[in-house]
Amino acid sequence: MARHKVAKISEIAPGTTRRVVVDSIGVLLCNVEGKIYAIEDVCTHDGGPLDQGELEGDHVVCPRHGATFDVRTGDALTLPAVLPVMTFEVSVQGDDIFVDA
């Protein structure tokens, strides 16, 4: 696993997300009250793009069928998804966001 600089914290306001690509994996960065979390940008129900969904607190809602995931743990919280999304370790140095992938 390698550490990748992916964005600047100043580019992702609290309550918003940003999609980045790390080693050809789509990763969704989520700013929850100033803390950055990273999950795979793919709904485990049908492969929908989570970056097109809504961030509601610490949950992201898939735009296709409404499956909800906890961005802190990756856990699927509502049907139709039952499997978690992959999570990634995040670190911040100054304004720079790094993801281990």
N, CA, C and O atoms as a printed pandas DataFrame, in Angstrom:
     atom_number atom_name residue_name chain_id  residue_number  x_coord  y_coord  z_coord
0              1         N          MET        A               1    0.848   -1.169    0.000
1              2        CA          MET        A               1    0.000    0.000    0.000
2              3         C          MET        A               1    0.898    1.238    0.000
3              4         O          MET        A               1    1.907    1.287    0.703
4              5         N          ALA        A               2    0.517    2.226   -0.791
5              6        CA          ALA        A               2    1.312    3.447   -0.901
6              7         C          ALA        A               2    0.486    4.658   -0.496
7              8         O          ALA        A               2   -0.743    4.644   -0.546
8              9         N          ARG        A               3    1.183    5.686   -0.100
9             10        CA          ARG        A               3    0.549    6.947    0.309
10            11         C          ARG        A               3    0.512    7.876   -0.896
11            12         O          ARG        A               3    1.526    8.074   -1.566
12            13         N          HIS        A               4   -0.672    8.450   -1.173
13            14        CA          HIS        A               4   -0.866    9.308   -2.345
14            15         C          HIS        A               4   -1.430   10.660   -1.925
15            16         O          HIS        A               4   -2.412   10.727   -1.186
16            17         N          LYS        A               5   -0.806   11.737   -2.399
17            18        CA          LYS        A               5   -1.368   13.075   -2.202
18            19         C          LYS        A               5   -2.498   13.225   -3.206
19            20         O          LYS        A               5   -2.281   13.088   -4.410
20            21         N          VAL        A               6   -3.727   13.512   -2.715
21            22        CA          VAL        A               6   -4.891   13.487   -3.602
22            23         C          VAL        A               6   -5.636   14.810   -3.726
23            24         O          VAL        A               6   -6.323   15.037   -4.722
24            25         N          ALA        A               7   -5.513   15.685   -2.735
25            26        CA          ALA        A               7   -6.269   16.944   -2.779
26            27         C          ALA        A               7   -5.773   17.857   -1.668
27            28         O          ALA        A               7   -4.889   17.504   -0.887
28            29         N          LYS        A               8   -6.366   19.029   -1.623
29            30        CA          LYS        A               8   -6.106   19.988   -0.548
30            31         C          LYS        A               8   -7.380   20.131    0.279
31            32         O          LYS        A               8   -8.485   20.183   -0.262
32            33         N          ILE        A               9   -7.211   20.194    1.586
33            34        CA          ILE        A               9   -8.380   20.281    2.461
34            35         C          ILE        A               9   -9.184   21.543    2.175
35            36         O          ILE        A               9  -10.401   21.557    2.362
36            37         N          SER        A              10   -8.522   22.595    1.727
37            38        CA          SER        A              10   -9.221   23.849    1.416
38            39         C          SER        A              10  -10.140   23.718    0.207
39            40         O          SER        A              10  -10.985   24.584   -0.023
40            41         N          GLU        A              11   -9.987   22.644   -0.571
41            42        CA          GLU        A              11  -10.817   22.420   -1.763
42            43         C          GLU        A              11  -12.114   21.665   -1.451
43            44         O          GLU        A              11  -12.993   21.560   -2.306
44            45         N          ILE        A              12  -12.233   21.141   -0.225
45            46        CA          ILE        A              12  -13.395   20.319    0.126
46            47         C          ILE        A              12  -14.027   20.907    1.386
47            48         O          ILE        A              12  -13.582   20.628    2.500
48            49         N          ALA        A              13  -15.044   21.704    1.207
49            50        CA          ALA        A              13  -15.701   22.359    2.341
50            51         C          ALA        A              13  -16.421   21.325    3.210
51            52         O          ALA        A              13  -16.830   20.280    2.705
52            53         N          PRO        A              14  -16.582   21.600    4.504
53            54        CA          PRO        A              14  -17.360   20.692    5.351
54            55         C          PRO        A              14  -18.749   20.439    4.754
55            56         O          PRO        A              14  -19.417   21.360    4.283
56            57         N          GLY        A              15  -19.164   19.172    4.786
57            58        CA          GLY        A              15  -20.465   18.797    4.238
58            59         C          GLY        A              15  -20.454   18.519    2.751
59            60         O          GLY        A              15  -21.510   18.337    2.144
60            61         N          THR        A              16  -19.244   18.482    2.141
61            62        CA          THR        A              16  -19.149   18.213    0.706
62            63         C          THR        A              16  -18.217   17.033    0.449
63            64         O          THR        A              16  -17.534   16.544    1.349
64            65         N          THR        A              17  -18.210   16.592   -0.810
65            66        CA          THR        A              17  -17.367   15.476   -1.230
66            67         C          THR        A              17  -16.573   15.873   -2.464
67            68         O          THR        A              17  -16.850   16.877   -3.120
68            69         N          ARG        A              18  -15.575   15.046   -2.755
69            70        CA          ARG        A              18  -14.809   15.220   -3.992
70            71         C          ARG        A              18  -14.306   13.855   -4.434
71            72         O          ARG        A              18  -13.775   13.085   -3.632
72            73         N          ARG        A              19  -14.479   13.565   -5.717
73            74        CA          ARG        A              19  -13.999   12.296   -6.272
74            75         C          ARG        A              19  -12.572   12.474   -6.762
75            76         O          ARG        A              19  -12.256   13.456   -7.434
76            77         N          VAL        A              20  -11.708   11.515   -6.422
77            78        CA          VAL        A              20  -10.337   11.473   -6.916
78            79         C          VAL        A              20  -10.070   10.049   -7.393
79            80         O          VAL        A              20  -10.827    9.129   -7.080
80            81         N          VAL        A              21   -9.005    9.876   -8.141
81            82        CA          VAL        A              21   -8.615    8.544   -8.601
82            83         C          VAL        A              21   -7.247    8.226   -8.012
83            84         O          VAL        A              21   -6.303    9.005   -8.147
84            85         N          VAL        A              22   -7.152    7.073   -7.357
85            86        CA          VAL        A              22   -5.911    6.622   -6.738
86            87         C          VAL        A              22   -5.607    5.229   -7.272
87            88         O          VAL        A              22   -6.365    4.288   -7.035
88            89         N          ASP        A              23   -4.494    5.099   -7.995
89            90        CA          ASP        A              23   -4.133    3.799   -8.592
90            91         C          ASP        A              23   -5.310    3.176   -9.333
91            92         O          ASP        A              23   -5.611    1.996   -9.149
92            93         N          SER        A              24   -5.964    3.958  -10.158
93            94        CA          SER        A              24   -7.126    3.587  -10.980
94            95         C          SER        A              24   -8.359    3.158  -10.175
95            96         O          SER        A              24   -9.252    2.502  -10.710
96            97         N          ILE        A              25   -8.405    3.523   -8.906
97            98        CA          ILE        A              25   -9.589    3.283   -8.072
98            99         C          ILE        A              25  -10.266    4.623   -7.817
99           100         O          ILE        A              25   -9.620    5.573   -7.375
100          101         N          GLY        A              26  -11.565    4.702   -8.094
101          102        CA          GLY        A              26  -12.320    5.906   -7.769
102          103         C          GLY        A              26  -12.519    5.981   -6.262
103          104         O          GLY        A              26  -13.043    5.052   -5.648
104          105         N          VAL        A              27  -12.094    7.100   -5.671
105          106        CA          VAL        A              27  -12.178    7.294   -4.223
106          107         C          VAL        A              27  -12.988    8.552   -3.953
107          108         O          VAL        A              27  -12.762    9.589   -4.576
108          109         N          LEU        A              28  -13.929    8.458   -3.025
109          110        CA          LEU        A              28  -14.741    9.603   -2.648
110          111         C          LEU        A              28  -14.231   10.155   -1.322
111          112         O          LEU        A              28  -14.281    9.481   -0.293
112          113         N          LEU        A              29  -13.736   11.401   -1.363
113          114        CA          LEU        A              29  -13.314   12.099   -0.152
114          115         C          LEU        A              29  -14.528   12.815    0.416
115          116         O          LEU        A              29  -15.246   13.493   -0.319
116          117         N          CYS        A              30  -14.765   12.674    1.700
117          118        CA          CYS        A              30  -15.934   13.258    2.355
118          119         C          CYS        A              30  -15.471   14.093    3.540
119          120         O          CYS        A              30  -14.754   13.599    4.411
120          121         N          ASN        A              31  -15.879   15.355    3.574
121          122        CA          ASN        A              31  -15.530   16.229    4.687
122          123         C          ASN        A              31  -16.710   16.270    5.654
123          124         O          ASN        A              31  -17.739   16.885    5.376
124          125         N          VAL        A              32  -16.543   15.606    6.789
125          126        CA          VAL        A              32  -17.578   15.557    7.818
126          127         C          VAL        A              32  -17.102   16.409    8.993
127          128         O          VAL        A              32  -16.256   15.989    9.783
128          129         N          GLU        A              33  -17.660   17.603    9.088
129          130        CA          GLU        A              33  -17.324   18.531   10.171
130          131         C          GLU        A              33  -15.824   18.744   10.300
131          132         O          GLU        A              33  -15.295   18.804   11.410
132          133         N          GLY        A              34  -15.130   18.861    9.154
133          134        CA          GLY        A              34  -13.701   19.148    9.153
134          135         C          GLY        A              34  -12.797   17.932    9.151
135          136         O          GLY        A              34  -11.585   18.076    8.993
136          137         N          LYS        A              35  -13.347   16.733    9.323
137          138        CA          LYS        A              35  -12.553   15.506    9.255
138          139         C          LYS        A              35  -12.793   14.847    7.904
139          140         O          LYS        A              35  -13.933   14.721    7.456
140          141         N          ILE        A              36  -11.702   14.426    7.258
141          142        CA          ILE        A              36  -11.792   13.826    5.930
142          143         C          ILE        A              36  -11.820   12.304    6.041
143          144         O          ILE        A              36  -11.001   11.702    6.734
144          145         N          TYR        A              37  -12.774   11.700    5.348
145          146        CA          TYR        A              37  -12.887   10.250    5.230
146          147         C          TYR        A              37  -12.793    9.894    3.756
147          148         O          TYR        A              37  -13.099   10.718    2.894
148          149         N          ALA        A              38  -12.369    8.660    3.462
149          150        CA          ALA        A              38  -12.244    8.212    2.076
150          151         C          ALA        A              38  -12.861    6.826    1.932
151          152         O          ALA        A              38  -12.535    5.899    2.674
152          153         N          ILE        A              39  -13.766    6.707    0.952
153          154        CA          ILE        A              39  -14.399    5.425    0.649
154          155         C          ILE        A              39  -14.328    5.188   -0.854
155          156         O          ILE        A              39  -14.150    6.125   -1.633
156          157         N          GLU        A              40  -14.468    3.933   -1.250
157          158        CA          GLU        A              40  -14.521    3.641   -2.679
158          159         C          GLU        A              40  -15.791    4.253   -3.255
159          160         O          GLU        A              40  -16.860    4.181   -2.648
160          161         N          ASP        A              41  -15.660    4.850   -4.425
161          162        CA          ASP        A              41  -16.762    5.590   -5.051
162          163         C          ASP        A              41  -17.661    4.675   -5.877
163          164         O          ASP        A              41  -17.973    4.974   -7.030
164          165         N          VAL        A              42  -18.076    3.553   -5.279
165          166        CA          VAL        A              42  -18.926    2.599   -5.988
166          167         C          VAL        A              42  -19.917    1.991   -5.003
167          168         O          VAL        A              42  -19.520    1.412   -3.991
168          169         N          CYS        A              43  -21.200    2.122   -5.298
169          170        CA          CYS        A              43  -22.228    1.486   -4.482
170          171         C          CYS        A              43  -22.096   -0.030   -4.611
171          172         O          CYS        A              43  -21.966   -0.552   -5.718
172          173         N          THR        A              44  -22.129   -0.731   -3.487
173          174        CA          THR        A              44  -21.995   -2.188   -3.523
174          175         C          THR        A              44  -23.271   -2.885   -3.979
175          176         O          THR        A              44  -23.264   -4.095   -4.206
176          177         N          HIS        A              45  -24.356   -2.147   -4.113
177          178        CA          HIS        A              45  -25.599   -2.743   -4.596
178          179         C          HIS        A              45  -25.570   -2.929   -6.104
179          180         O          HIS        A              45  -25.822   -4.028   -6.598
180          181         N          ASP        A              46  -25.262   -1.852   -6.853
181          182        CA          ASP        A              46  -25.284   -1.994   -8.318
182          183         C          ASP        A              46  -24.180   -1.222   -9.028
183          184         O          ASP        A              46  -24.252   -1.004  -10.238
184          185         N          GLY        A              47  -23.158   -0.807   -8.281
185          186        CA          GLY        A              47  -22.028   -0.128   -8.914
186          187         C          GLY        A              47  -22.258    1.337   -9.203
187          188         O          GLY        A              47  -21.492    1.942   -9.954
188          189         N          GLY        A              48  -23.294    1.924   -8.627
189          190        CA          GLY        A              48  -23.600    3.337   -8.861
190          191         C          GLY        A              48  -22.512    4.252   -8.329
191          192         O          GLY        A              48  -21.789    3.888   -7.401
192          193         N          PRO        A              49  -22.393    5.450   -8.917
193          194        CA          PRO        A              49  -21.366    6.416   -8.517
194          195         C          PRO        A              49  -21.793    7.200   -7.270
195          196         O          PRO        A              49  -22.684    8.047   -7.345
196          197         N          LEU        A              50  -21.170    6.924   -6.144
197          198        CA          LEU        A              50  -21.551    7.596   -4.902
198          199         C          LEU        A              50  -21.248    9.089   -4.932
199          200         O          LEU        A              50  -21.865    9.860   -4.197
200          201         N          ASP        A              51  -20.302    9.505   -5.776
201          202        CA          ASP        A              51  -19.986   10.940   -5.850
202          203         C          ASP        A              51  -21.151   11.754   -6.408
203          204         O          ASP        A              51  -21.173   12.976   -6.266
204          205         N          GLN        A              52  -22.106   11.097   -7.033
205          206        CA          GLN        A              52  -23.282   11.800   -7.545
206          207         C          GLN        A              52  -24.432   11.794   -6.532
207          208         O          GLN        A              52  -25.502   12.344   -6.790
208          209         N          GLY        A              53  -24.195   11.165   -5.379
209          210        CA          GLY        A              53  -25.192   11.134   -4.318
210          211         C          GLY        A              53  -25.021   12.306   -3.369
211          212         O          GLY        A              53  -24.241   13.223   -3.626
212          213         N          GLU        A              54  -25.760   12.263   -2.269
213          214        CA          GLU        A              54  -25.741   13.344   -1.277
214          215         C          GLU        A              54  -25.011   12.891   -0.016
215          216         O          GLU        A              54  -25.175   11.760    0.442
216          217         N          LEU        A              55  -24.203   13.795    0.534
217          218        CA          LEU        A              55  -23.594   13.568    1.837
218          219         C          LEU        A              55  -24.532   14.163    2.878
219          220         O          LEU        A              55  -24.793   15.366    2.875
220          221         N          GLU        A              56  -25.035   13.316    3.765
221          222        CA          GLU        A              56  -25.959   13.742    4.820
222          223         C          GLU        A              56  -25.313   13.421    6.158
223          224         O          GLU        A              56  -25.401   12.292    6.642
224          225         N          GLY        A              57  -24.665   14.416    6.755
225          226        CA          GLY        A              57  -23.910   14.176    7.983
226          227         C          GLY        A              57  -22.730   13.281    7.682
227          228         O          GLY        A              57  -21.854   13.643    6.897
228          229         N          ASP        A              58  -22.701   12.094    8.312
229          230        CA          ASP        A              58  -21.609   11.155    8.049
230          231         C          ASP        A              58  -22.063    9.964    7.199
231          232         O          ASP        A              58  -21.449    8.897    7.226
232          233         N          HIS        A              59  -23.148   10.167    6.445
233          234        CA          HIS        A              59  -23.663    9.131    5.544
234          235         C          HIS        A              59  -23.714    9.665    4.121
235          236         O          HIS        A              59  -24.023   10.835    3.898
236          237         N          VAL        A              60  -23.408    8.798    3.158
237          238        CA          VAL        A              60  -23.586    9.165    1.756
238          239         C          VAL        A              60  -24.703    8.292    1.193
239          240         O          VAL        A              60  -24.787    7.099    1.488
240          241         N          VAL        A              61  -25.559    8.907    0.379
241          242        CA          VAL        A              61  -26.720    8.220   -0.181
242          243         C          VAL        A              61  -26.499    8.019   -1.672
243          244         O          VAL        A              61  -26.244    8.978   -2.400
244          245         N          CYS        A              62  -26.596    6.772   -2.131
245          246        CA          CYS        A              62  -26.437    6.466   -3.549
246          247         C          CYS        A              62  -27.590    7.088   -4.337
247          248         O          CYS        A              62  -28.747    6.979   -3.931
248          249         N          PRO        A              63  -27.281    7.740   -5.461
249          250        CA          PRO        A              63  -28.330    8.401   -6.232
250          251         C          PRO        A              63  -29.243    7.437   -6.988
251          252         O          PRO        A              63  -30.323    7.835   -7.425
252          253         N          ARG        A              64  -28.838    6.201   -7.149
253          254        CA          ARG        A              64  -29.638    5.268   -7.956
254          255         C          ARG        A              64  -30.816    4.683   -7.196
255          256         O          ARG        A              64  -31.957    4.798   -7.643
256          257         N          HIS        A              65  -30.558    4.058   -6.057
257          258        CA          HIS        A              65  -31.629    3.363   -5.338
258          259         C          HIS        A              65  -31.708    3.736   -3.865
259          260         O          HIS        A              65  -32.475    3.131   -3.116
260          261         N          GLY        A              66  -30.924    4.728   -3.438
261          262        CA          GLY        A              66  -31.029    5.230   -2.076
262          263         C          GLY        A              66  -30.287    4.461   -1.002
263          264         O          GLY        A              66  -30.492    4.713    0.185
264          265         N          ALA        A              67  -29.422    3.521   -1.392
265          266        CA          ALA        A              67  -28.615    2.831   -0.381
266          267         C          ALA        A              67  -27.761    3.865    0.347
267          268         O          ALA        A              67  -27.261    4.810   -0.263
268          269         N          THR        A              68  -27.601    3.679    1.647
269          270        CA          THR        A              68  -26.857    4.634    2.466
270          271         C          THR        A              68  -25.655    3.943    3.097
271          272         O          THR        A              68  -25.749    2.810    3.568
272          273         N          PHE        A              69  -24.517    4.648    3.098
273          274        CA          PHE        A              69  -23.277    4.115    3.655
274          275         C          PHE        A              69  -22.702    5.093    4.673
275          276         O          PHE        A              69  -22.767    6.308    4.486
276          277         N          ASP        A              70  -22.141    4.552    5.750
277          278        CA          ASP        A              70  -21.438    5.354    6.749
278          279         C          ASP        A              70  -20.034    5.618    6.206
279          280         O          ASP        A              70  -19.272    4.675    5.996
280          281         N          VAL        A              71  -19.681    6.876    5.976
281          282        CA          VAL        A              71  -18.381    7.187    5.372
282          283         C          VAL        A              71  -17.231    6.954    6.352
283          284         O          VAL        A              71  -16.077    6.871    5.932
284          285         N          ARG        A              72  -17.523    6.848    7.648
285          286        CA          ARG        A              72  -16.474    6.601    8.641
286          287         C          ARG        A              72  -16.041    5.144    8.651
287          288         O          ARG        A              72  -14.866    4.843    8.865
288          289         N          THR        A              73  -16.985    4.238    8.419
289          290        CA          THR        A              73  -16.711    2.802    8.538
290          291         C          THR        A              73  -16.884    2.041    7.227
291          292         O          THR        A              73  -16.364    0.935    7.078
292          293         N          GLY        A              74  -17.611    2.629    6.278
293          294        CA          GLY        A              74  -17.941    1.946    5.033
294          295         C          GLY        A              74  -19.183    1.083    5.126
295          296         O          GLY        A              74  -19.637    0.551    4.113
296          297         N          ASP        A              75  -19.743    0.930    6.315
297          298        CA          ASP        A              75  -20.890    0.040    6.514
298          299         C          ASP        A              75  -22.101    0.462    5.686
299          300         O          ASP        A              75  -22.409    1.648    5.567
300          301         N          ALA        A              76  -22.783   -0.538    5.114
301          302        CA          ALA        A              76  -24.060   -0.309    4.442
302          303         C          ALA        A              76  -25.114   -0.168    5.530
303          304         O          ALA        A              76  -25.258   -1.047    6.380
304          305         N          LEU        A              77  -25.853    0.941    5.504
305          306        CA          LEU        A              77  -26.830    1.222    6.556
306          307         C          LEU        A              77  -28.264    0.956    6.134
307          308         O          LEU        A              77  -29.117    0.664    6.972
308          309         N          THR        A              78  -28.537    1.054    4.826
309          310        CA          THR        A              78  -29.899    0.817    4.348
310          311         C          THR        A              78  -29.873   -0.037    3.091
311          312         O          THR        A              78  -28.908   -0.036    2.328
312          313         N          LEU        A              79  -30.962   -0.763    2.905
313          314        CA          LEU        A              79  -31.152   -1.540    1.680
314          315         C          LEU        A              79  -31.333   -0.581    0.513
315          316         O          LEU        A              79  -31.765    0.552    0.725
316          317         N          PRO        A              80  -31.026   -0.983   -0.679
317          318        CA          PRO        A              80  -30.778   -2.355   -1.084
318          319         C          PRO        A              80  -29.339   -2.836   -0.900
319          320         O          PRO        A              80  -29.062   -4.002   -1.179
320          321         N          ALA        A              81  -28.418   -1.998   -0.448
321          322        CA          ALA        A              81  -27.038   -2.456   -0.232
322          323         C          ALA        A              81  -26.951   -3.247    1.070
323          324         O          ALA        A              81  -27.569   -2.885    2.071
324          325         N          VAL        A              82  -26.178   -4.327    1.044
325          326        CA          VAL        A              82  -25.943   -5.109    2.252
326          327         C          VAL        A              82  -24.447   -5.244    2.549
327          328         O          VAL        A              82  -24.065   -5.560    3.675
328          329         N          LEU        A              83  -23.614   -5.009    1.558
329          330        CA          LEU        A              83  -22.166   -5.113    1.727
330          331         C          LEU        A              83  -21.564   -3.727    1.935
331          332         O          LEU        A              83  -22.052   -2.754    1.360
332          333         N          PRO        A              84  -20.510   -3.620    2.749
333          334        CA          PRO        A              84  -19.872   -2.323    2.967
334          335         C          PRO        A              84  -19.057   -1.889    1.752
335          336         O          PRO        A              84  -18.701   -2.703    0.900
336          337         N          VAL        A              85  -18.769   -0.584    1.691
337          338        CA          VAL        A              85  -17.824   -0.075    0.696
338          339         C          VAL        A              85  -16.435   -0.097    1.332
339          340         O          VAL        A              85  -16.296   -0.034    2.553
340          341         N          MET        A              86  -15.418   -0.185    0.485
341          342        CA          MET        A              86  -14.045   -0.169    0.956
342          343         C          MET        A              86  -13.707    1.218    1.512
343          344         O          MET        A              86  -14.110    2.235    0.947
344          345         N          THR        A              87  -12.973    1.249    2.610
345          346        CA          THR        A              87  -12.507    2.511    3.179
346          347         C          THR        A              87  -10.993    2.597    3.020
347          348         O          THR        A              87  -10.312    1.587    2.840
348          349         N          PHE        A              88  -10.485    3.821    3.090
349          350        CA          PHE        A              88   -9.053    4.060    2.945
350          351         C          PHE        A              88   -8.565    4.925    4.100
351          352         O          PHE        A              88   -9.283    5.803    4.579
352          353         N          GLU        A              89   -7.349    4.669    4.537
353          354        CA          GLU        A              89   -6.722    5.480    5.583
354          355         C          GLU        A              89   -6.414    6.863    5.016
355          356         O          GLU        A              89   -5.880    6.985    3.914
356          357         N          VAL        A              90   -6.754    7.900    5.778
357          358        CA          VAL        A              90   -6.536    9.287    5.359
358          359         C          VAL        A              90   -5.626    9.974    6.368
359          360         O          VAL        A              90   -5.755    9.778    7.576
360          361         N          SER        A              91   -4.701   10.782    5.851
361          362        CA          SER        A              91   -3.902   11.643    6.722
362          363         C          SER        A              91   -3.854   13.029    6.105
363          364         O          SER        A              91   -3.962   13.188    4.889
364          365         N          VAL        A              92   -3.691   14.029    6.958
365          366        CA          VAL        A              92   -3.632   15.421    6.508
366          367         C          VAL        A              92   -2.351   16.031    7.055
367          368         O          VAL        A              92   -2.050   15.920    8.243
368          369         N          GLN        A              93   -1.600   16.681    6.165
369          370        CA          GLN        A              93   -0.403   17.423    6.556
370          371         C          GLN        A              93   -0.570   18.830    6.036
371          372         O          GLN        A              93   -0.561   19.053    4.826
372          373         N          GLY        A              94   -0.722   19.778    6.934
373          374        CA          GLY        A              94   -0.992   21.143    6.499
374          375         C          GLY        A              94   -2.313   21.169    5.753
375          376         O          GLY        A              94   -3.355   20.827    6.313
376          377         N          ASP        A              95   -2.274   21.578    4.483
377          378        CA          ASP        A              95   -3.479   21.632    3.643
378          379         C          ASP        A              95   -3.611   20.400    2.746
379          380         O          ASP        A              95   -4.604   20.259    2.033
380          381         N          ASP        A              96   -2.619   19.513    2.776
381          382        CA          ASP        A              96   -2.589   18.371    1.861
382          383         C          ASP        A              96   -3.267   17.141    2.454
383          384         O          ASP        A              96   -3.062   16.796    3.618
384          385         N          ILE        A              97   -4.086   16.484    1.618
385          386        CA          ILE        A              97   -4.771   15.247    1.998
386          387         C          ILE        A              97   -4.061   14.083    1.322
387          388         O          ILE        A              97   -3.804   14.116    0.119
388          389         N          PHE        A              98   -3.745   13.053    2.105
389          390        CA          PHE        A              98   -3.106   11.844    1.597
390          391         C          PHE        A              98   -4.019   10.646    1.852
391          392         O          PHE        A              98   -4.677   10.558    2.889
392          393         N          VAL        A              99   -4.047    9.726    0.886
393          394        CA          VAL        A              99   -4.823    8.492    1.012
394          395         C          VAL        A              99   -3.871    7.322    0.821
395          396         O          VAL        A              99   -3.048    7.324   -0.095
396          397         N          ASP        A             100   -3.986    6.322    1.689
397          398        CA          ASP        A             100   -3.218    5.086    1.546
398          399         C          ASP        A             100   -4.040    4.105    0.729
399          400         O          ASP        A             100   -5.139    3.714    1.121
400          401         N          ALA        A             101   -3.489    3.713   -0.417
401          402        CA          ALA        A             101   -4.202    2.758   -1.284
402          403         C          ALA        A             101   -3.202    1.900   -2.033
403          404         O          ALA        A             101   -3.596    1.034   -2.815
